[in-house]
Structure formats: structure tokens, C-alpha cells
GROMACS .gro file of C-alpha atoms in nm:
model
  262
    1UNK     CA    1  -0.577   0.404  -0.222
    2UNK     CA    2  -0.445   0.136  -0.463
    3UNK     CA    3  -0.758  -0.076  -0.406
    4UNK     CA    4  -0.995   0.216  -0.448
    5UNK     CA    5  -0.845   0.367  -0.765
    6UNK     CA    6  -0.745   0.034  -0.932
    7UNK     CA    7  -0.820   0.150  -1.277
    8UNK     CA    8  -0.649   0.248  -1.602
    9UNK     CA    9  -0.870   0.563  -1.610
   10UNK     CA   10  -0.737   0.892  -1.509
   11UNK     CA   11  -0.886   1.017  -1.185
   12UNK     CA   12  -0.966   1.386  -1.263
   13UNK     CA   13  -1.088   1.478  -0.915
   14UNK     CA   14  -1.048   1.353  -0.563
   15UNK     CA   15  -1.245   1.428  -0.240
   16UNK     CA   16  -1.184   1.308   0.106
   17UNK     CA   17  -1.521   1.321   0.282
   18UNK     CA   18  -1.589   1.269   0.652
   19UNK     CA   19  -1.926   1.428   0.703
   20UNK     CA   20  -1.782   1.702   0.914
   21UNK     CA   21  -1.766   2.076   0.814
   22UNK     CA   22  -1.539   2.221   1.090
   23UNK     CA   23  -1.192   2.263   0.950
   24UNK     CA   24  -1.282   2.048   0.640
   25UNK     CA   25  -1.171   2.281   0.349
   26UNK     CA   26  -0.864   2.219   0.134
   27UNK     CA   27  -0.569   2.456   0.147
   28UNK     CA   28  -0.499   2.667  -0.162
   29UNK     CA   29  -0.305   2.456  -0.416
   30UNK     CA   30  -0.433   2.124  -0.277
   31UNK     CA   31  -0.618   1.902  -0.519
   32UNK     CA   32  -0.757   1.648  -0.267
   33UNK     CA   33  -1.069   1.830  -0.185
   34UNK     CA   34  -1.271   1.800   0.140
   35UNK     CA   35  -1.632   1.837   0.275
   36UNK     CA   36  -1.666   2.214   0.255
   37UNK     CA   37  -1.530   2.217  -0.102
   38UNK     CA   38  -1.782   1.975  -0.234
   39UNK     CA   39  -2.063   2.168  -0.053
   40UNK     CA   40  -1.957   2.504  -0.174
   41UNK     CA   41  -1.942   2.378  -0.529
   42UNK     CA   42  -2.281   2.218  -0.508
   43UNK     CA   43  -2.153   1.888  -0.660
   44UNK     CA   44  -2.384   1.607  -0.677
   45UNK     CA   45  -2.325   1.235  -0.751
   46UNK     CA   46  -2.585   1.139  -1.015
   47UNK     CA   47  -2.588   0.752  -1.046
   48UNK     CA   48  -2.685   0.616  -1.397
   49UNK     CA   49  -2.890   0.330  -1.249
   50UNK     CA   50  -3.143   0.368  -0.963
   51UNK     CA   51  -3.069   0.020  -0.840
   52UNK     CA   52  -2.701   0.085  -0.798
   53UNK     CA   53  -2.776   0.416  -0.611
   54UNK     CA   54  -2.992   0.229  -0.359
   55UNK     CA   55  -2.736  -0.050  -0.319
   56UNK     CA   56  -2.456   0.209  -0.266
   57UNK     CA   57  -2.654   0.395   0.014
   58UNK     CA   58  -2.757   0.073   0.174
   59UNK     CA   59  -2.390  -0.056   0.183
   60UNK     CA   60  -2.275   0.274   0.314
   61UNK     CA   61  -2.527   0.249   0.598
   62UNK     CA   62  -2.415  -0.115   0.673
   63UNK     CA   63  -2.042  -0.027   0.674
   64UNK     CA   64  -2.093   0.269   0.903
   65UNK     CA   65  -2.305   0.063   1.150
   66UNK     CA   66  -2.042  -0.205   1.157
   67UNK     CA   67  -1.764   0.040   1.220
   68UNK     CA   68  -1.973   0.196   1.507
   69UNK     CA   69  -2.012  -0.140   1.669
   70UNK     CA   70  -1.626  -0.176   1.653
   71UNK     CA   71  -1.580   0.166   1.806
   72UNK     CA   72  -1.419   0.313   1.500
   73UNK     CA   73  -1.451   0.681   1.393
   74UNK     CA   74  -1.267   0.937   1.199
   75UNK     CA   75  -1.281   0.748   0.874
   76UNK     CA   76  -1.347   0.897   0.527
   77UNK     CA   77  -1.500   0.823   0.200
   78UNK     CA   78  -1.231   0.857  -0.068
   79UNK     CA   79  -1.421   0.959  -0.379
   80UNK     CA   80  -1.253   0.982  -0.720
   81UNK     CA   81  -1.409   1.105  -1.037
   82UNK     CA   82  -1.323   1.022  -1.390
   83UNK     CA   83  -1.458   1.252  -1.661
   84UNK     CA   84  -1.583   1.032  -1.946
   85UNK     CA   85  -1.565   1.319  -2.184
   86UNK     CA   86  -1.193   1.300  -2.225
   87UNK     CA   87  -1.243   1.265  -2.594
   88UNK     CA   88  -1.338   1.637  -2.611
   89UNK     CA   89  -1.710   1.609  -2.630
   90UNK     CA   90  -1.742   1.825  -2.315
   91UNK     CA   91  -1.668   2.185  -2.263
   92UNK     CA   92  -1.349   2.253  -2.066
   93UNK     CA   93  -1.440   2.611  -1.963
   94UNK     CA   94  -1.665   2.533  -1.673
   95UNK     CA   95  -1.510   2.195  -1.557
   96UNK     CA   96  -1.680   1.861  -1.470
   97UNK     CA   97  -2.047   1.883  -1.378
   98UNK     CA   98  -2.056   2.260  -1.381
   99UNK     CA   99  -1.776   2.291  -1.127
  100UNK     CA  100  -1.483   2.517  -1.117
  101UNK     CA  101  -1.165   2.530  -1.327
  102UNK     CA  102  -1.012   2.283  -1.076
  103UNK     CA  103  -1.203   2.004  -1.257
  104UNK     CA  104  -0.941   2.007  -1.530
  105UNK     CA  105  -0.635   2.039  -1.304
  106UNK     CA  106  -0.320   1.842  -1.367
  107UNK     CA  107  -0.213   1.665  -1.043
  108UNK     CA  108   0.082   1.840  -0.876
  109UNK     CA  109   0.372   1.680  -0.717
  110UNK     CA  110   0.226   1.690  -0.370
  111UNK     CA  111  -0.096   1.531  -0.498
  112UNK     CA  112   0.083   1.255  -0.681
  113UNK     CA  113   0.263   1.183  -0.346
  114UNK     CA  114  -0.080   1.184  -0.173
  115UNK     CA  115  -0.201   0.939  -0.418
  116UNK     CA  116   0.107   0.723  -0.402
  117UNK     CA  117   0.214   0.754  -0.770
  118UNK     CA  118   0.580   0.728  -0.717
  119UNK     CA  119   0.866   0.907  -0.905
  120UNK     CA  120   0.745   1.169  -1.155
  121UNK     CA  121   1.086   1.197  -1.337
  122UNK     CA  122   1.038   0.907  -1.562
  123UNK     CA  123   1.053   0.992  -1.936
  124UNK     CA  124   0.960   0.820  -2.251
  125UNK     CA  125   1.176   0.746  -2.548
  126UNK     CA  126   1.283   1.060  -2.730
  127UNK     CA  127   1.290   1.248  -2.396
  128UNK     CA  128   0.916   1.321  -2.404
  129UNK     CA  129   0.790   1.331  -2.053
  130UNK     CA  130   0.561   1.050  -1.949
  131UNK     CA  131   0.206   1.160  -1.929
  132UNK     CA  132   0.109   1.252  -1.562
  133UNK     CA  133  -0.129   1.013  -1.396
  134UNK     CA  134  -0.260   0.966  -1.054
  135UNK     CA  135  -0.335   0.607  -0.995
  136UNK     CA  136  -0.062   0.345  -0.923
  137UNK     CA  137  -0.208   0.095  -1.166
  138UNK     CA  138  -0.260   0.337  -1.452
  139UNK     CA  139   0.101   0.480  -1.408
  140UNK     CA  140   0.253   0.131  -1.428
  141UNK     CA  141   0.051   0.055  -1.740
  142UNK     CA  142   0.160   0.368  -1.918
  143UNK     CA  143   0.519   0.297  -1.820
  144UNK     CA  144   0.517  -0.051  -1.948
  145UNK     CA  145   0.358   0.074  -2.274
  146UNK     CA  146   0.623   0.333  -2.321
  147UNK     CA  147   0.915   0.103  -2.247
  148UNK     CA  148   0.798  -0.192  -2.442
  149UNK     CA  149   0.595  -0.026  -2.721
  150UNK     CA  150   0.316  -0.251  -2.659
  151UNK     CA  151  -0.062  -0.194  -2.580
  152UNK     CA  152  -0.132  -0.198  -2.209
  153UNK     CA  153  -0.302  -0.505  -2.074
  154UNK     CA  154  -0.641  -0.480  -1.904
  155UNK     CA  155  -0.639  -0.443  -1.530
  156UNK     CA  156  -0.663  -0.770  -1.342
  157UNK     CA  157  -0.980  -0.831  -1.155
  158UNK     CA  158  -0.992  -0.718  -0.787
  159UNK     CA  159  -0.846  -0.991  -0.557
  160UNK     CA  160  -1.081  -1.276  -0.484
  161UNK     CA  161  -1.151  -1.355  -0.121
  162UNK     CA  162  -1.123  -1.714  -0.213
  163UNK     CA  163  -0.747  -1.704  -0.285
  164UNK     CA  164  -0.566  -2.027  -0.335
  165UNK     CA  165  -0.324  -2.166  -0.072
  166UNK     CA  166  -0.053  -2.417  -0.165
  167UNK     CA  167  -0.050  -2.735   0.043
  168UNK     CA  168   0.283  -2.870   0.153
  169UNK     CA  169   0.405  -3.224   0.076
  170UNK     CA  170   0.241  -3.476   0.299
  171UNK     CA  171  -0.034  -3.223   0.392
  172UNK     CA  172  -0.382  -3.181   0.255
  173UNK     CA  173  -0.426  -2.877   0.034
  174UNK     CA  174  -0.642  -2.607   0.172
  175UNK     CA  175  -1.003  -2.631   0.055
  176UNK     CA  176  -0.974  -2.266  -0.053
  177UNK     CA  177  -0.741  -2.372  -0.340
  178UNK     CA  178  -1.028  -2.497  -0.548
  179UNK     CA  179  -1.283  -2.236  -0.448
  180UNK     CA  180  -1.436  -2.051  -0.731
  181UNK     CA  181  -1.355  -1.677  -0.767
  182UNK     CA  182  -1.565  -1.427  -0.580
  183UNK     CA  183  -1.721  -1.289  -0.890
  184UNK     CA  184  -1.886  -1.629  -0.964
  185UNK     CA  185  -2.040  -1.647  -0.620
  186UNK     CA  186  -2.236  -1.331  -0.620
  187UNK     CA  187  -2.283  -1.031  -0.849
  188UNK     CA  188  -2.198  -0.687  -0.721
  189UNK     CA  189  -2.521  -0.491  -0.675
  190UNK     CA  190  -2.341  -0.153  -0.699
  191UNK     CA  191  -2.149  -0.187  -1.030
  192UNK     CA  192  -2.100  -0.426  -1.305
  193UNK     CA  193  -1.772  -0.263  -1.419
  194UNK     CA  194  -1.451  -0.488  -1.376
  195UNK     CA  195  -1.259  -0.196  -1.220
  196UNK     CA  196  -1.552  -0.124  -0.981
  197UNK     CA  197  -1.633   0.221  -1.121
  198UNK     CA  198  -1.991   0.346  -1.088
  199UNK     CA  199  -2.142   0.510  -1.396
  200UNK     CA  200  -2.309   0.839  -1.344
  201UNK     CA  201  -2.326   1.201  -1.437
  202UNK     CA  202  -2.556   1.324  -1.707
  203UNK     CA  203  -2.606   1.230  -2.077
  204UNK     CA  204  -2.402   1.538  -2.178
  205UNK     CA  205  -2.145   1.498  -1.905
  206UNK     CA  206  -2.104   1.122  -1.820
  207UNK     CA  207  -1.886   1.040  -1.525
  208UNK     CA  208  -1.754   0.731  -1.344
  209UNK     CA  209  -1.707   0.733  -0.971
  210UNK     CA  210  -1.451   0.527  -0.775
  211UNK     CA  211  -1.487   0.530  -0.401
  212UNK     CA  212  -1.413   0.339  -0.077
  213UNK     CA  213  -1.403   0.392   0.294
  214UNK     CA  214  -1.050   0.446   0.422
  215UNK     CA  215  -0.865   0.514   0.753
  216UNK     CA  216  -1.060   0.269   0.945
  217UNK     CA  217  -0.820   0.214   1.233
  218UNK     CA  218  -0.904   0.504   1.470
  219UNK     CA  219  -1.063   0.385   1.778
  220UNK     CA  220  -1.268   0.626   1.988
  221UNK     CA  221  -1.016   0.603   2.286
  222UNK     CA  222  -0.951   0.829   2.582
  223UNK     CA  223  -0.736   1.063   2.372
  224UNK     CA  224  -1.027   1.110   2.115
  225UNK     CA  225  -1.279   1.144   2.400
  226UNK     CA  226  -1.069   1.419   2.551
  227UNK     CA  227  -1.046   1.590   2.212
  228UNK     CA  228  -1.418   1.588   2.187
  229UNK     CA  229  -1.459   1.747   2.521
  230UNK     CA  230  -1.195   2.016   2.460
  231UNK     CA  231  -1.337   2.110   2.129
  232UNK     CA  232  -1.688   2.152   2.263
  233UNK     CA  233  -1.571   2.350   2.567
  234UNK     CA  234  -1.380   2.587   2.316
  235UNK     CA  235  -1.711   2.664   2.152
  236UNK     CA  236  -1.685   2.410   1.872
  237UNK     CA  237  -2.005   2.314   1.685
  238UNK     CA  238  -2.089   1.993   1.853
  239UNK     CA  239  -2.287   1.871   1.553
  240UNK     CA  240  -2.009   1.924   1.302
  241UNK     CA  241  -1.666   1.873   1.477
  242UNK     CA  242  -1.487   1.578   1.327
  243UNK     CA  243  -1.419   1.403   1.659
  244UNK     CA  244  -1.744   1.261   1.798
  245UNK     CA  245  -1.848   0.923   1.930
  246UNK     CA  246  -1.862   0.629   1.669
  247UNK     CA  247  -2.242   0.616   1.653
  248UNK     CA  248  -2.283   0.989   1.597
  249UNK     CA  249  -2.000   0.986   1.361
  250UNK     CA  250  -2.149   0.705   1.149
  251UNK     CA  251  -2.504   0.841   1.127
  252UNK     CA  252  -2.367   1.190   1.028
  253UNK     CA  253  -2.130   1.029   0.770
  254UNK     CA  254  -2.418   0.838   0.613
  255UNK     CA  255  -2.638   1.132   0.600
  256UNK     CA  256  -2.371   1.365   0.446
  257UNK     CA  257  -2.284   1.127   0.168
  258UNK     CA  258  -2.659   1.050   0.109
  259UNK     CA  259  -2.729   1.417   0.063
  260UNK     CA  260  -2.477   1.433  -0.215
  261UNK     CA  261  -2.627   1.146  -0.410
  262UNK     CA  262  -2.906   1.181  -0.660
   0.00000   0.00000   0.00000
């Protein structure tokens, strides 16, 4: 999650989306929402730039196809939304994008744990509680600002694939050491923002989306195959149960996310 939400901006809402609708509804009090929650709300992802929308959907399709060839299933799209109207230009009575009052929730202890935010008992000078946050990078920035009384630095750019490697004495240095940063090799067709946020929403309710595919280590092994058989035999909806073969899972995943994007 650190790599997905590597931003100073507050993540106002979070969804964990698999493309399945069986058992995919959050429990009362949870703030990490799921597939049925976003469907029932009618939430749509409105990209500001059409080219970024097309690039996002294409990349999603490529990634899902790759995971299918590797026999991987049960992954999710972790989607975070930042409300760009934090300055008060938007109404708070109906939430973000016409959603429910949960749009304006403050993360609970369980959610902060889910988002790996660490200890929430830290306080600022004068015993004023440190403002709650829900990304590791943003929490650390606010902590340093509070302790040192200095302006927070800008977040570092995402790690480059062309990282340097130190060559030992008497050995040739790795050619990767002098490689240019990834950002200079190719532009990102999905976003131009340094924290990899995607601009969207509407003119009256601008939003920034942060997302990435997570939980990509589950093979469709004998145990999962058995789970598929059992759930189908128990009368489960074969088209919507989470545990299906990788190819079916990937196609359903891409369609589900695609239907949310406008």
C-alpha cells in the first residue's frame, strides 16, 4: 500500500475491488469499501483527460492478461480517492461525488492499521493531537513538520527501475549505476503527476485517484480449484464468486473496473 498511496494528500476514501459481487460488501464500521459498496453507491471514476482514461484501461487489460498467464487470481485493485475540495469549495452534506456521508469519514483505528499508518498516539507540541492521516508517507511528513517546525519536503519520486549499484574495489561497476532515471526514458501515459495520482471528478467536485493492483501472489492451485467446485456445488453464482480460474477472473476484473470508468 505504501507504493500505491505514496502521496502527501489525504486519502479520503478507499475501495478494494476484485470484480466479484458474492460476499463483497464491507462490514458496518469498516472504511475500506468493496465491490458491492461502490455499485450500490453508483460511484463512477471520471477521468479529466480522455487519453489517460484509455491508457489506464489498456494497462489494466495488459496486467490482467499477464497475471492470467502466470496462473494468478484473487488480486484486487486498491483504489484511493482524494477530494480536491479540501479548501471548502464543496458541500460536505452529500459527500464526494454525490456519495454518502462516509465520504467525509475520519479513518478509524482499524482502518489506520489496515493502511499501515502506525501508532496513532503521537501528539504535537502543546499536547494537541497530531492530525489523523492514512498514508505512511503523509503521516511521516506531518510528524517531521510537527517536531521540527519546518515545512514538509515534497515526496521523493517513485523508485526508478534503473537503480544504482556500487561496484566493489577491483571490480567493474554495474552499468546500471550510470543509467538515467526511468522518468527520462519514457513518459507515463496515465498520469503526469509526480505522486502518480490521476486527475478526475467534475469541475465542481475535482478528485484525484490513486490505484494499483495488489495481492498478486495467489496461484490457482488445487486448494483454490476445490474451493471453486465447492462454492458452485453449494449453489453459488458461478459468474460472480471470487474464486474462479485466472482467465475468467482477469476478464471479469477488467470488465468490472471498465464499467466504473467514464
